[in-house]
mmCIF file of C-alpha atoms in Angstrom:
data_model
loop_
_atom_site.group_PDB
_atom_site.id
_atom_site.type_symbol
_atom_site.label_atom_id
_atom_site.label_comp_id
_atom_site.label_asym_id
_atom_site.label_seq_id
_atom_site.Cartn_x
_atom_site.Cartn_y
_atom_site.Cartn_z
ATOM 1 C CA THR A 252 -49.379 7.219 66.096
ATOM 2 C CA ASP A 253 -50.425 9.045 62.954
ATOM 3 C CA GLY A 254 -53.485 6.822 62.521
ATOM 4 C CA PRO A 255 -55.179 6.427 65.908
ATOM 5 C CA PHE A 256 -58.115 4.595 64.359
ATOM 6 C CA LEU A 257 -56.173 2.345 61.955
ATOM 7 C CA SER A 258 -55.057 -0.420 64.310
ATOM 8 C CA PRO A 259 -53.459 -3.502 62.766
ATOM 9 C CA HIS A 260 -55.076 -6.895 62.972
ATOM 10 C CA PRO A 261 -55.635 -8.335 65.683
ATOM 11 C CA HIS A 262 -56.441 -4.974 67.305
ATOM 12 C CA ARG A 263 -59.051 -3.728 64.822
ATOM 13 C CA GLY A 264 -61.723 -1.681 66.505
ATOM 14 C CA ASN A 265 -59.380 -0.494 69.263
ATOM 15 C CA ARG A 266 -57.373 2.691 69.402
ATOM 16 C CA ASN A 267 -53.963 2.357 67.783
ATOM 17 C CA GLU A 268 -50.842 2.817 69.895
ATOM 18 C CA PRO A 269 -47.067 2.756 69.354
ATOM 19 C CA ALA A 270 -46.810 -0.772 70.800
ATOM 20 C CA HIS A 271 -48.592 -2.026 67.678
ATOM 21 C CA VAL A 272 -45.659 -1.068 65.441
ATOM 22 C CA ARG A 273 -44.338 -4.605 65.937
ATOM 23 C CA TYR A 274 -47.278 -5.944 63.913
ATOM 24 C CA ILE A 275 -46.316 -3.665 61.045
ATOM 25 C CA VAL A 276 -42.685 -4.799 61.269
ATOM 26 C CA ASP A 277 -43.842 -8.428 61.243
ATOM 27 C CA LYS A 278 -45.967 -7.841 58.126
ATOM 28 C CA ILE A 279 -43.186 -6.037 56.266
ATOM 29 C CA SER A 280 -40.846 -8.859 57.269
ATOM 30 C CA GLU A 281 -43.275 -11.420 55.863
ATOM 31 C CA ILE A 282 -43.739 -9.531 52.593
ATOM 32 C CA LYS A 283 -40.024 -8.823 52.074
ATOM 33 C CA GLY A 284 -38.859 -12.239 53.291
ATOM 34 C CA MET A 285 -36.445 -10.612 55.730
ATOM 35 C CA PRO A 286 -35.963 -11.047 59.489
ATOM 36 C CA PRO A 287 -37.912 -8.567 61.648
ATOM 37 C CA GLY A 288 -34.672 -7.342 63.235
ATOM 38 C CA ILE A 289 -33.361 -6.218 59.848
ATOM 39 C CA ILE A 290 -36.607 -4.340 59.163
ATOM 40 C CA ALA A 291 -36.464 -2.693 62.600
ATOM 41 C CA ASP A 292 -32.816 -1.708 62.126
ATOM 42 C CA GLN A 293 -33.495 -0.212 58.705
ATOM 43 C CA THR A 294 -36.572 1.754 59.761
ATOM 44 C CA THR A 295 -34.622 3.108 62.748
ATOM 45 C CA ALA A 296 -31.767 4.108 60.432
ATOM 46 C CA ASN A 297 -34.282 5.785 58.099
ATOM 47 C CA ALA A 298 -35.747 7.794 60.993
ATOM 48 C CA ALA A 299 -32.256 8.738 62.211
ATOM 49 C CA SER A 300 -31.380 9.986 58.744
ATOM 50 C CA LEU A 301 -34.652 11.871 58.336
ATOM 51 C CA PHE A 302 -34.415 13.594 61.713
ATOM 52 C CA MET A 303 -30.606 13.946 61.569
ATOM 53 C CA TRP A 304 -30.077 12.040 64.816
ATOM 54 C CA GLU A 305 -26.413 11.607 65.623
ATOM 55 C CA GLN A 306 -26.714 9.018 68.382
ATOM 56 C CA GLU A 307 -26.548 5.291 67.711
ATOM 57 C CA PHE A 308 -29.335 2.946 68.749
ATOM 58 C CA ASP A 309 -28.861 -0.599 69.981
#
């Protein structure tokens, strides 16, 4: 990840890793009052747009 030493709670003090993205999705979901799946779909769509990916993700 971009912040190898900025792990989300409950992994503070450990090296960050991509598997921890789910904690970020959960927090955004809580703040926005939206289901985690919607957040995941939107962030994937944002990345696809940014990187001009043409393939669809399930």
